[in-house]
mmCIF file of C-alpha atoms and ligand atoms in Angstrom:
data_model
loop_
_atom_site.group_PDB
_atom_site.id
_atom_site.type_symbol
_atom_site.label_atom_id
_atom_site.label_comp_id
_atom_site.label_asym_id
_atom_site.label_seq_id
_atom_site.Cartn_x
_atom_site.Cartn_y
_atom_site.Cartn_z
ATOM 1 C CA UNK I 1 -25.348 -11.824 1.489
ATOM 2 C CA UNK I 2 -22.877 -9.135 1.468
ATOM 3 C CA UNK I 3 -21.900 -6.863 -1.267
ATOM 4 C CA UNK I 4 -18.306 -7.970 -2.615
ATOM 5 C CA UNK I 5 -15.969 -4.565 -2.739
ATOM 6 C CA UNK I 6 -13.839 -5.240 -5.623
ATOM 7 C CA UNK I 7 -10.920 -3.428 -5.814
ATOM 8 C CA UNK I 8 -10.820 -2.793 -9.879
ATOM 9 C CA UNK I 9 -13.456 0.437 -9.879
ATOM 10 C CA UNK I 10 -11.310 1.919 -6.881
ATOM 11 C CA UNK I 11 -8.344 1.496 -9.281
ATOM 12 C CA UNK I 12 -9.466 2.734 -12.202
ATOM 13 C CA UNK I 13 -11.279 5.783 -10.614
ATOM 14 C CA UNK I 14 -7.639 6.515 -9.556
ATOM 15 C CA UNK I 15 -6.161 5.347 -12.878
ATOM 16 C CA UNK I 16 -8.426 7.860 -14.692
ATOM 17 C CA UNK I 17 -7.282 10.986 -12.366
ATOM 18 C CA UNK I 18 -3.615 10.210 -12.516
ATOM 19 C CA UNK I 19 -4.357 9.864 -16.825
ATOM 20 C CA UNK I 20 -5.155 13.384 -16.793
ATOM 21 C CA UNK I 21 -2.433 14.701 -14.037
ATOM 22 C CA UNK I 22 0.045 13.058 -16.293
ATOM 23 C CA UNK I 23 -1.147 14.621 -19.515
ATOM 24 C CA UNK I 24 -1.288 18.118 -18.016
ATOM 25 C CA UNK I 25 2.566 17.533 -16.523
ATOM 26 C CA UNK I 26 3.039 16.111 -20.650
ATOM 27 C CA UNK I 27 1.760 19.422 -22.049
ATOM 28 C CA UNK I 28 4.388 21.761 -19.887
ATOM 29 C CA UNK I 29 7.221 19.880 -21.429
ATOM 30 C CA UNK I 30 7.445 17.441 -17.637
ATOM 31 C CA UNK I 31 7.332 13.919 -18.390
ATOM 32 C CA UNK I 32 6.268 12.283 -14.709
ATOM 33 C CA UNK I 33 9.282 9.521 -14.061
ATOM 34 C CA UNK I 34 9.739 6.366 -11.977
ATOM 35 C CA UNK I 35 12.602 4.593 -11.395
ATOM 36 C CA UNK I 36 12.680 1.194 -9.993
ATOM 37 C CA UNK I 37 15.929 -0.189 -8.090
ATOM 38 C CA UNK I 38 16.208 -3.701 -8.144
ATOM 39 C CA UNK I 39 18.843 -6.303 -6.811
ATOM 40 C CA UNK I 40 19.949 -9.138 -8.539
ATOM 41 C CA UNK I 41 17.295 -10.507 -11.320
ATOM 42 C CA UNK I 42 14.898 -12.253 -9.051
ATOM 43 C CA UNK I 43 12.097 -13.424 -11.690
ATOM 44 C CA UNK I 44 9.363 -12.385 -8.704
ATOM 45 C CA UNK I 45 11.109 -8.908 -8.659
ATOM 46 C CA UNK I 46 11.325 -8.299 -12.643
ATOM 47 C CA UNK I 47 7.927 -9.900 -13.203
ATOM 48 C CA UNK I 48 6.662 -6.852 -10.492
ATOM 49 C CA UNK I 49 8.490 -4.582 -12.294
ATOM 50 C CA UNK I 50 6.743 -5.437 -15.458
ATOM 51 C CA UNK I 51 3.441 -5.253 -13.958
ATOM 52 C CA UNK I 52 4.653 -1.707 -12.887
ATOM 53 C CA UNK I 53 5.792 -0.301 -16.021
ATOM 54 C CA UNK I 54 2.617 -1.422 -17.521
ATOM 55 C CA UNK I 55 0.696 0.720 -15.051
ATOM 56 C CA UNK I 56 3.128 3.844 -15.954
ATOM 57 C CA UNK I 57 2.426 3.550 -19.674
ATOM 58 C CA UNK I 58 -1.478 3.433 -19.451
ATOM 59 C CA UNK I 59 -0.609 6.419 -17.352
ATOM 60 C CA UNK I 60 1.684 7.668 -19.065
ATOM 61 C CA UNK I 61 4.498 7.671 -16.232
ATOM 62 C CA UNK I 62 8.442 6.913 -17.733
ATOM 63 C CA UNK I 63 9.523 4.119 -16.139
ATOM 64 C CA UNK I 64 12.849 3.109 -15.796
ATOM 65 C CA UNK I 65 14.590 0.253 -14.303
ATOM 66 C CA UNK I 66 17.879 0.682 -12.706
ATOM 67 C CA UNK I 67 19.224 -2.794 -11.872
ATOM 68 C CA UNK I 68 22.330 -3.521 -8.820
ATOM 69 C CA UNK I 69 24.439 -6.743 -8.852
ATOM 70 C CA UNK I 70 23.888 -8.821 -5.594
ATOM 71 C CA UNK I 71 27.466 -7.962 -4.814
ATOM 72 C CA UNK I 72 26.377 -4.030 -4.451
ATOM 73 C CA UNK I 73 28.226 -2.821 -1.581
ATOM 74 C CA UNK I 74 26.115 -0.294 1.381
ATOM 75 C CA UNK I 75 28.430 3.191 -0.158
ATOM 76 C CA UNK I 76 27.441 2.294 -3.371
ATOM 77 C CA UNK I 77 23.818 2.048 -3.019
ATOM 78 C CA UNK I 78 23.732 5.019 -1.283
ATOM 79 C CA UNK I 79 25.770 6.521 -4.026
ATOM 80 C CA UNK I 80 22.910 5.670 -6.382
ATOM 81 C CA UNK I 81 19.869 6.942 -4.473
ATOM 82 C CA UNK I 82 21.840 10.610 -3.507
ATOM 83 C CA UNK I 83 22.139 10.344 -7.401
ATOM 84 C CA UNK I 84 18.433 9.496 -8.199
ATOM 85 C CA UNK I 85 17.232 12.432 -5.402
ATOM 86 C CA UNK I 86 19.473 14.829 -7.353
ATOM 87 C CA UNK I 87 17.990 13.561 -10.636
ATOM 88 C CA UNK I 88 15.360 16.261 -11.779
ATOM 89 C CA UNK I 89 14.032 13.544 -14.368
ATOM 90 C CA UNK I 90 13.038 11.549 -11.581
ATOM 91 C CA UNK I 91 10.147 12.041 -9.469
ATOM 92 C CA UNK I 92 9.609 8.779 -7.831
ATOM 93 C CA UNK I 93 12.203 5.886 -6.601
ATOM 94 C CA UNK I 94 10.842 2.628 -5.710
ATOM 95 C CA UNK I 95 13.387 0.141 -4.137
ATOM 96 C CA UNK I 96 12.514 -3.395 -4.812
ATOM 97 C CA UNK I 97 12.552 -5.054 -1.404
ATOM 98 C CA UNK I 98 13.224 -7.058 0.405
ATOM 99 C CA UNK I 99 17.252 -6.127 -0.017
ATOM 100 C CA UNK I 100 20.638 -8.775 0.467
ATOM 101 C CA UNK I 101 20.975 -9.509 4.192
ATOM 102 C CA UNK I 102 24.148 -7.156 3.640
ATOM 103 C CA UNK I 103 22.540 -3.885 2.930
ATOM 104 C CA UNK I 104 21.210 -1.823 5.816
ATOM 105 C CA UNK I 105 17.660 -0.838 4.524
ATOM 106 C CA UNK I 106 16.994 1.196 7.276
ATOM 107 C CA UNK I 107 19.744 3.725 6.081
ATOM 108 C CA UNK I 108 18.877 2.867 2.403
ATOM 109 C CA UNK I 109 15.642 4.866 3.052
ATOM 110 C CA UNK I 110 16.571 7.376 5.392
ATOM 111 C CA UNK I 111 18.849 8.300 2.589
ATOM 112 C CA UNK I 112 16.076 8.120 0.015
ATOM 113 C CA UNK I 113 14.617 12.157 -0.513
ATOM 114 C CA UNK I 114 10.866 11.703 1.252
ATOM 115 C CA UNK I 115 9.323 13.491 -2.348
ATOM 116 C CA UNK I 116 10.615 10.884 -3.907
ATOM 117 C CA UNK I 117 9.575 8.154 -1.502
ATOM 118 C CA UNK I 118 6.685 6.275 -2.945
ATOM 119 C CA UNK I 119 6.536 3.286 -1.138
ATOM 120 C CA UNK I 120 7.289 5.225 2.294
ATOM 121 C CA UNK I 121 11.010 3.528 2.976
ATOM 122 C CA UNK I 122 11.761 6.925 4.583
ATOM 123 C CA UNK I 123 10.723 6.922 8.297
ATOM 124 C CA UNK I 124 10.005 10.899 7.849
ATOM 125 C CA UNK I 125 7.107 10.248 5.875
ATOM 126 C CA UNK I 126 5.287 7.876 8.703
ATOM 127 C CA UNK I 127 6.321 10.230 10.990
ATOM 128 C CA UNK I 128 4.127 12.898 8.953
ATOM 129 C CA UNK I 129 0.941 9.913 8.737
ATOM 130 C CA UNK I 130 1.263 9.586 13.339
ATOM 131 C CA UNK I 131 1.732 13.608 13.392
ATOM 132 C CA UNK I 132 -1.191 14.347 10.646
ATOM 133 C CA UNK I 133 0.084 16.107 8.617
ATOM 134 C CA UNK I 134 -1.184 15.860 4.978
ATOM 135 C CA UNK I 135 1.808 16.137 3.063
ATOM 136 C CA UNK I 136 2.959 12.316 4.327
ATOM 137 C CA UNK I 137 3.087 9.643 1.281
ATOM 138 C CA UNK I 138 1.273 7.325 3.137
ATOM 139 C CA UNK I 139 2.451 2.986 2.735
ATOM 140 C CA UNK I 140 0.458 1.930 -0.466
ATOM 141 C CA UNK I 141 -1.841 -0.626 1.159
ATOM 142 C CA UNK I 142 -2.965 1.102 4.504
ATOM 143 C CA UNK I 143 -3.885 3.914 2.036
ATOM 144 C CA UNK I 144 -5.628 1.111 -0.403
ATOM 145 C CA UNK I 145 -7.729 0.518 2.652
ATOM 146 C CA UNK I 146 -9.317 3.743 2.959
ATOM 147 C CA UNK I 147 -9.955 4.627 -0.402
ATOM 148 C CA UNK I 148 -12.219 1.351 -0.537
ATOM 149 C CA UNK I 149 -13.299 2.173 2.541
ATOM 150 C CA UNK I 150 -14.286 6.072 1.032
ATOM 151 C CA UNK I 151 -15.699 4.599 -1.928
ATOM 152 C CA UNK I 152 -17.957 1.775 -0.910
ATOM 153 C CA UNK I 153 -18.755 2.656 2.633
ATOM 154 C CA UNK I 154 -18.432 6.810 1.637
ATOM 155 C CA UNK I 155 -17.797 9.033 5.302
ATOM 156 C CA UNK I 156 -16.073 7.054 7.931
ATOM 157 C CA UNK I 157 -17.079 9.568 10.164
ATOM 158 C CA UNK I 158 -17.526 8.247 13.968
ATOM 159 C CA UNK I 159 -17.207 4.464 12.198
ATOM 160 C CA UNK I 160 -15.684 2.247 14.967
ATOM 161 C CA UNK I 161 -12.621 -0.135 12.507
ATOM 162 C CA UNK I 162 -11.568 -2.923 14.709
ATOM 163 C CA UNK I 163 -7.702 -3.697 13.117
ATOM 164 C CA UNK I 164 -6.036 -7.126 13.166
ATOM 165 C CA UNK I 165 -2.564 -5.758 12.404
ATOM 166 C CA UNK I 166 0.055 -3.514 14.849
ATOM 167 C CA UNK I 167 3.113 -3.623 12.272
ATOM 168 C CA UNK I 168 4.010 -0.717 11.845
ATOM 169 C CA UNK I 169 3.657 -0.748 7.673
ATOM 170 C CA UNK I 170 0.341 -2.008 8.280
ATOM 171 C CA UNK I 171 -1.544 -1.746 11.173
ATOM 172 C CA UNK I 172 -0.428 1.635 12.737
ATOM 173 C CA UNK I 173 -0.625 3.716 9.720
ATOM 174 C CA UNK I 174 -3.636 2.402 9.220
ATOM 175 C CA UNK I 175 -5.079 3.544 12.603
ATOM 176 C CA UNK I 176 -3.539 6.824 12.203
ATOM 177 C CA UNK I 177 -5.443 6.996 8.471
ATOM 178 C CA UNK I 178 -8.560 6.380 10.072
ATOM 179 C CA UNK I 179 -8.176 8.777 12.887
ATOM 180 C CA UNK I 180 -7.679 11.505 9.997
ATOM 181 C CA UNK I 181 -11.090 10.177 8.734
ATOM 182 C CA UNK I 182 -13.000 10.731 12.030
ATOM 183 C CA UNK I 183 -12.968 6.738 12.787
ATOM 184 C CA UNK I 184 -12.879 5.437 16.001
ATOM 185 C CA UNK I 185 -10.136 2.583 16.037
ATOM 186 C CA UNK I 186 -9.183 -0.190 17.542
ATOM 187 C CA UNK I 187 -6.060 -2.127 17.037
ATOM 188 C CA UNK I 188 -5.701 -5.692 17.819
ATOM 189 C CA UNK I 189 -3.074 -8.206 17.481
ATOM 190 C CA UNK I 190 -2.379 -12.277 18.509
ATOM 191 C CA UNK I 191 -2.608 -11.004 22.495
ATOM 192 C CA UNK I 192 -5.874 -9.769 21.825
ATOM 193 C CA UNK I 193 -8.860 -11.185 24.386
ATOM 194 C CA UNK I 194 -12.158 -11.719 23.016
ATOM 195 C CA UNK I 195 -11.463 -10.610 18.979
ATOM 196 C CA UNK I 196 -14.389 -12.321 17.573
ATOM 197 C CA UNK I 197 -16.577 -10.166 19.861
ATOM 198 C CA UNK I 198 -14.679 -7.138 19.404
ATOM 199 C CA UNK I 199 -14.685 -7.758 15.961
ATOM 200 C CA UNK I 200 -18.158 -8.450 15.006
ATOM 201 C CA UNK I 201 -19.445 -5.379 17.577
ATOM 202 C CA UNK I 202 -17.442 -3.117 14.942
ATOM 203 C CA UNK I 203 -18.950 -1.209 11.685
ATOM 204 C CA UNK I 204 -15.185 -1.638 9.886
ATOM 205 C CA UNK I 205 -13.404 -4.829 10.210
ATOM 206 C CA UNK I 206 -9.667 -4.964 9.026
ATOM 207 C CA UNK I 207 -8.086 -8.496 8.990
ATOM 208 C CA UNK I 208 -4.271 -8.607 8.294
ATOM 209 C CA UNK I 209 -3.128 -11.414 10.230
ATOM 210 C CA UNK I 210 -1.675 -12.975 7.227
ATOM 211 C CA UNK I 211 -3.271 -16.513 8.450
ATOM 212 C CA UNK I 212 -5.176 -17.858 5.403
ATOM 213 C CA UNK I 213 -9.120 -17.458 6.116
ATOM 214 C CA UNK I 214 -8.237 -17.415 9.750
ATOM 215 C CA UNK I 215 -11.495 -15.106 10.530
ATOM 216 C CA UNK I 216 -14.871 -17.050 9.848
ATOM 217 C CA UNK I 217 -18.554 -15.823 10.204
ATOM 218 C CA UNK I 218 -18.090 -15.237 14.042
ATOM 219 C CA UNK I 219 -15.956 -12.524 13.492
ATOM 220 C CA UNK I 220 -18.040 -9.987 11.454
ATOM 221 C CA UNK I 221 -22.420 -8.791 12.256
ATOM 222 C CA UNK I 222 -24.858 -7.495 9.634
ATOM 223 C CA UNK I 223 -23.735 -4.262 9.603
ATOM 224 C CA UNK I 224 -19.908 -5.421 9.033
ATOM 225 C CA UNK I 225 -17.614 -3.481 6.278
ATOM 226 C CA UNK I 226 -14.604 -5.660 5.759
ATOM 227 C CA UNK I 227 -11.545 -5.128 4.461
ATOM 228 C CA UNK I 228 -9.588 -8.300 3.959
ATOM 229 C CA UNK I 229 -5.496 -7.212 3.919
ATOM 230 C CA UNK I 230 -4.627 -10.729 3.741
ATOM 231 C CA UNK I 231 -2.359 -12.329 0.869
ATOM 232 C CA UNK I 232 -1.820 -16.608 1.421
ATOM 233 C CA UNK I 233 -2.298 -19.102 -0.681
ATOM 234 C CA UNK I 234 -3.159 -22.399 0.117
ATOM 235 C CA UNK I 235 -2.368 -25.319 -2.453
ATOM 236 C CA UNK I 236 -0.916 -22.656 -4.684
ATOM 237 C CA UNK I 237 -4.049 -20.903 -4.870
ATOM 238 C CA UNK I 238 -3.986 -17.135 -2.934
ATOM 239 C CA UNK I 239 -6.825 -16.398 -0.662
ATOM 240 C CA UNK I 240 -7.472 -13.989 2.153
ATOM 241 C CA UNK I 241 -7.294 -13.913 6.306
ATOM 242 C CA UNK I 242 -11.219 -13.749 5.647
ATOM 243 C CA UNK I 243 -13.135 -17.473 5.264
ATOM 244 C CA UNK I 244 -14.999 -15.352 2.308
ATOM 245 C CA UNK I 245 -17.874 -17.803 2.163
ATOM 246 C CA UNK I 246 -19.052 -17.857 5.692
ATOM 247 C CA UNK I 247 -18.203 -13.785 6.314
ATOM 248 C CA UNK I 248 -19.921 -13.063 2.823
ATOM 249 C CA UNK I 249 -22.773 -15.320 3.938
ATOM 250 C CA UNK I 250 -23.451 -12.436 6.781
ATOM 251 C CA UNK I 251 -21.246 -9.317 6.049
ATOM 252 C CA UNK I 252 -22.947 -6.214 5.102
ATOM 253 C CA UNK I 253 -19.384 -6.132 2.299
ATOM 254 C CA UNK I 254 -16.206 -7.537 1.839
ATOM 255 C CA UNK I 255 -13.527 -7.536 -0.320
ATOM 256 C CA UNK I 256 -12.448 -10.648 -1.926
ATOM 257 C CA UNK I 257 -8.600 -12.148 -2.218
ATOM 258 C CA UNK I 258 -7.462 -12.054 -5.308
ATOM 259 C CA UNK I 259 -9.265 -8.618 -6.647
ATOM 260 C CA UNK I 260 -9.923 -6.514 -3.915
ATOM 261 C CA UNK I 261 -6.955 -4.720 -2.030
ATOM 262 C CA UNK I 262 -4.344 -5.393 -4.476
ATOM 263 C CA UNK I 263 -5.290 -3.520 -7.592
ATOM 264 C CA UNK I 264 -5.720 -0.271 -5.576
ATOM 265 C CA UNK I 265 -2.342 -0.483 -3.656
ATOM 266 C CA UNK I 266 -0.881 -0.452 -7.149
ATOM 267 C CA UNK I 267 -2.312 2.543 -8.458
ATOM 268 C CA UNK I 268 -1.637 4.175 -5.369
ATOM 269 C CA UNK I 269 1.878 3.560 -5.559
ATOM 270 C CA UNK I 270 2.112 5.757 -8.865
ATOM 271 C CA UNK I 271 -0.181 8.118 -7.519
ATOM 272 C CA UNK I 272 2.831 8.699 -5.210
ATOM 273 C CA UNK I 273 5.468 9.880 -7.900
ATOM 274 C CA UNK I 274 2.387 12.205 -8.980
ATOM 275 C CA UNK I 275 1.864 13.785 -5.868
ATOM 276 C CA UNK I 276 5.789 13.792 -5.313
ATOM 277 C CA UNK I 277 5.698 16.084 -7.581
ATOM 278 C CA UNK I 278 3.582 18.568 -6.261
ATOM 279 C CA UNK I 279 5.297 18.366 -2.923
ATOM 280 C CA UNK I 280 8.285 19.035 -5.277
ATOM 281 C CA UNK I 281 6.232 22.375 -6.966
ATOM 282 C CA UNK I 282 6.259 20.845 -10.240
HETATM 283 P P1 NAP N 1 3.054 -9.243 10.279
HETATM 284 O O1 NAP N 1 4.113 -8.243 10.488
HETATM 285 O O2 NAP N 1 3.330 -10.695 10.487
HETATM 286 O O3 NAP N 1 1.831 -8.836 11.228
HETATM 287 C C1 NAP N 1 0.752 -9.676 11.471
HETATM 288 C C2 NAP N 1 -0.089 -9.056 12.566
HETATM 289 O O4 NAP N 1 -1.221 -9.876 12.770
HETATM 290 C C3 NAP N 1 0.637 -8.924 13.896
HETATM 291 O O5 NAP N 1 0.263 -7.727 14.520
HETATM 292 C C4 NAP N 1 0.137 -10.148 14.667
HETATM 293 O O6 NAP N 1 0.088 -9.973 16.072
HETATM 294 C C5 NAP N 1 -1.266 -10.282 14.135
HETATM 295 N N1 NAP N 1 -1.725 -11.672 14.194
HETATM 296 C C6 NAP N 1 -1.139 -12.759 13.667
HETATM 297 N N2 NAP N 1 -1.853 -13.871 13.955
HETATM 298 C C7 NAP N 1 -2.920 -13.467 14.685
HETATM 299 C C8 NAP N 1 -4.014 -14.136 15.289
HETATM 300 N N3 NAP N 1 -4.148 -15.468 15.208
HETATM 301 N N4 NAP N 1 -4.916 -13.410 15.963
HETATM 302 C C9 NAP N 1 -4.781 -12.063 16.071
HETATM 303 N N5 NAP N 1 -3.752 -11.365 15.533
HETATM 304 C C10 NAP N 1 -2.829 -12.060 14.842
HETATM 305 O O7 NAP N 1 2.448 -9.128 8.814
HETATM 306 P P2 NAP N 1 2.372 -7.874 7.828
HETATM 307 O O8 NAP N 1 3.652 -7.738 7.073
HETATM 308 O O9 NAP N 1 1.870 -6.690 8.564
HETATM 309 O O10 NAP N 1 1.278 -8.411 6.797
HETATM 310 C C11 NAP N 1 0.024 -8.915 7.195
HETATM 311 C C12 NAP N 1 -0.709 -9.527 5.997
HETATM 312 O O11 NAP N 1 -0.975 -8.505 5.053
HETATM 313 C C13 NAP N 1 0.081 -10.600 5.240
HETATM 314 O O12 NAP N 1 -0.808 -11.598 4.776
HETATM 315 C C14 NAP N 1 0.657 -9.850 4.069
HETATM 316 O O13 NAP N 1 0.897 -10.704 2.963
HETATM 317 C C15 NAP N 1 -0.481 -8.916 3.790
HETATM 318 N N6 NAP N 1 -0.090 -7.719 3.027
HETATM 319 C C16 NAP N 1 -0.893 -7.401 1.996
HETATM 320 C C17 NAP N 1 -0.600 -6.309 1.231
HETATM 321 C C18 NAP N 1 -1.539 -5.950 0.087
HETATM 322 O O14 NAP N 1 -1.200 -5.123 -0.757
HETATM 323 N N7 NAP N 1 -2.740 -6.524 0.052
HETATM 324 C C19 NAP N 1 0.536 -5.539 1.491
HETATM 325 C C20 NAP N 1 1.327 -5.858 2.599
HETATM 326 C C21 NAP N 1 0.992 -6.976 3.355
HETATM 327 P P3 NAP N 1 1.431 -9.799 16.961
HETATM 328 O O15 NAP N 1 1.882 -8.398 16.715
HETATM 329 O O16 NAP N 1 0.977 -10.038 18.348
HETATM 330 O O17 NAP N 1 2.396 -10.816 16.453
#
């Protein structure tokens, strides 16, 4: 039976670091900032925005919330984010997406200072996770995956990660995160021949298909680490790419759906406007 990798001691491990970054920022007069741009009032948007200003204040993170009407023309956005990356009170922009069919995000986060990029909308700072360099803000839930992977499974070193995943917020940073670690990777996708043997041959297994509990007890060995990416819900109810009970029944670990990815991509994504700030030389 395997060991179930919940997400919520990777999170607050992180949680209790950023406390302490944040007070020492506090005590030289710098109060760590977030700003969140959102579109239109979507309930799913606000209700996210909630559950991220409740993160800043057990933090202790400002957040602020800078809302757009849905009539916001392309000039004007970009108006407001040259504002917000010349905005010395702010150290970390997240833009609520996905965005109207009108705006262009792609030059919505070019635009968007790479510092200040938390949830890596600027193509420079993927560039920076496929050249290696460590100054990247990585995409919050490729970067989830390794620190569960760090915590729970400790050095990745010469670990072979099978990925189910080549989009390039998910699967390709992710590859180029374990590479950093000293994994051995392979990525696979729909096209992919023989997955459940490639998949259960491997020490990490990665499934982000986003095809509810697509990947049964074929698909992982005794020795398998994996990291279920996966967010579906079936009859309402969300659930993972994993069937949890049959890869469970054999896994070596596994993260479970809700509870195991999601709580650390949060933190991470504060961790960002922290770490913006050092790239910044607050
Ligand atoms: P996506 O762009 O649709 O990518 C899905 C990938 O899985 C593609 O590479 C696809 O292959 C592959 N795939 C689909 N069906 C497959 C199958 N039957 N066999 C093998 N490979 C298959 O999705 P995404 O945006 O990257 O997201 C993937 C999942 O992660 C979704 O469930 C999403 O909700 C979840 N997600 C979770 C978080 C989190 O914080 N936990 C964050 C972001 C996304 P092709 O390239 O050949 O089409």
């Amino acid at each position: 039976m395997a060991e179930i990798f919940y997400g919520k001691p990777v999170a607050e491990k992180i949680r209790l670091e950023m406390i302490q970054q944040a007070a020492a920022y506090r005590e030289k007069g710098i109060i760590p900032c977030v700003t969140i741009v959102r579109v239109g009032e979507n309930p799913d948007d606000k209700a996210y925005e909630n559950r991220v200003f409740r993160n800043c204040e057990q933090i202790g993170i400002e957040g602020r919330s800078l809302e757009l009407p849905l009539t916001v023309r392309q000039e004007e956005f970009l108006e407001v984010v040259e504002k917000l990356n010349g905005d010395d009170s702010v150290h970390g922009v997240l833009i609520l997406r996905p965005l109207p069919a009108h705006l262009d995000a792609d030059a919505i986060g070019r635009a968007l200072a790479r510092e200040k990029d938390i949830d890596c909308m600027n193509p420079a700072n993927l560039e920076k996770i496929f050249v290696g360099q460590k100054d990247a803000i990585p995409p919050c839930t490729p970067e989830a995956v390794i620190e569960i992977l760090k915590y729970y499974a400790g050095d990745l070193t010469g670990k072979h990660a099978v990925i189910v995943n080549r989009s390039l917020v998910l699967g390709k940073p992710l590859a180029m995160l374990l590479l950093q670690e000293n994994a051995t990777v392979t990525i696979c996708h729909s096209k992919t021949k023989n997955l459940p043997q490639l998949a259960s041959s491997a020490d990490i297994f990665i499934a982000a298909a986003g095809r509810a509990k697509l990947f049964g007890e074929e698909y992982v060995s005794e020795k398998s680490f994996v990291v279920d990416v996966g967010i579906n819900f079936i009859d309402g109810k969300m659930c993972g790419d994993m069937d949890f009970d049959a890869a469970a029944e054999k896994a070596a670990g596994i993260t479970p759906v809700p509870g195991g990815v999601g709580p650390v991509t949060s933190m991470l994504l504060l961790r960002h406007v922290l770490f913006g700030m050092q790239l910044n030389g607050k």
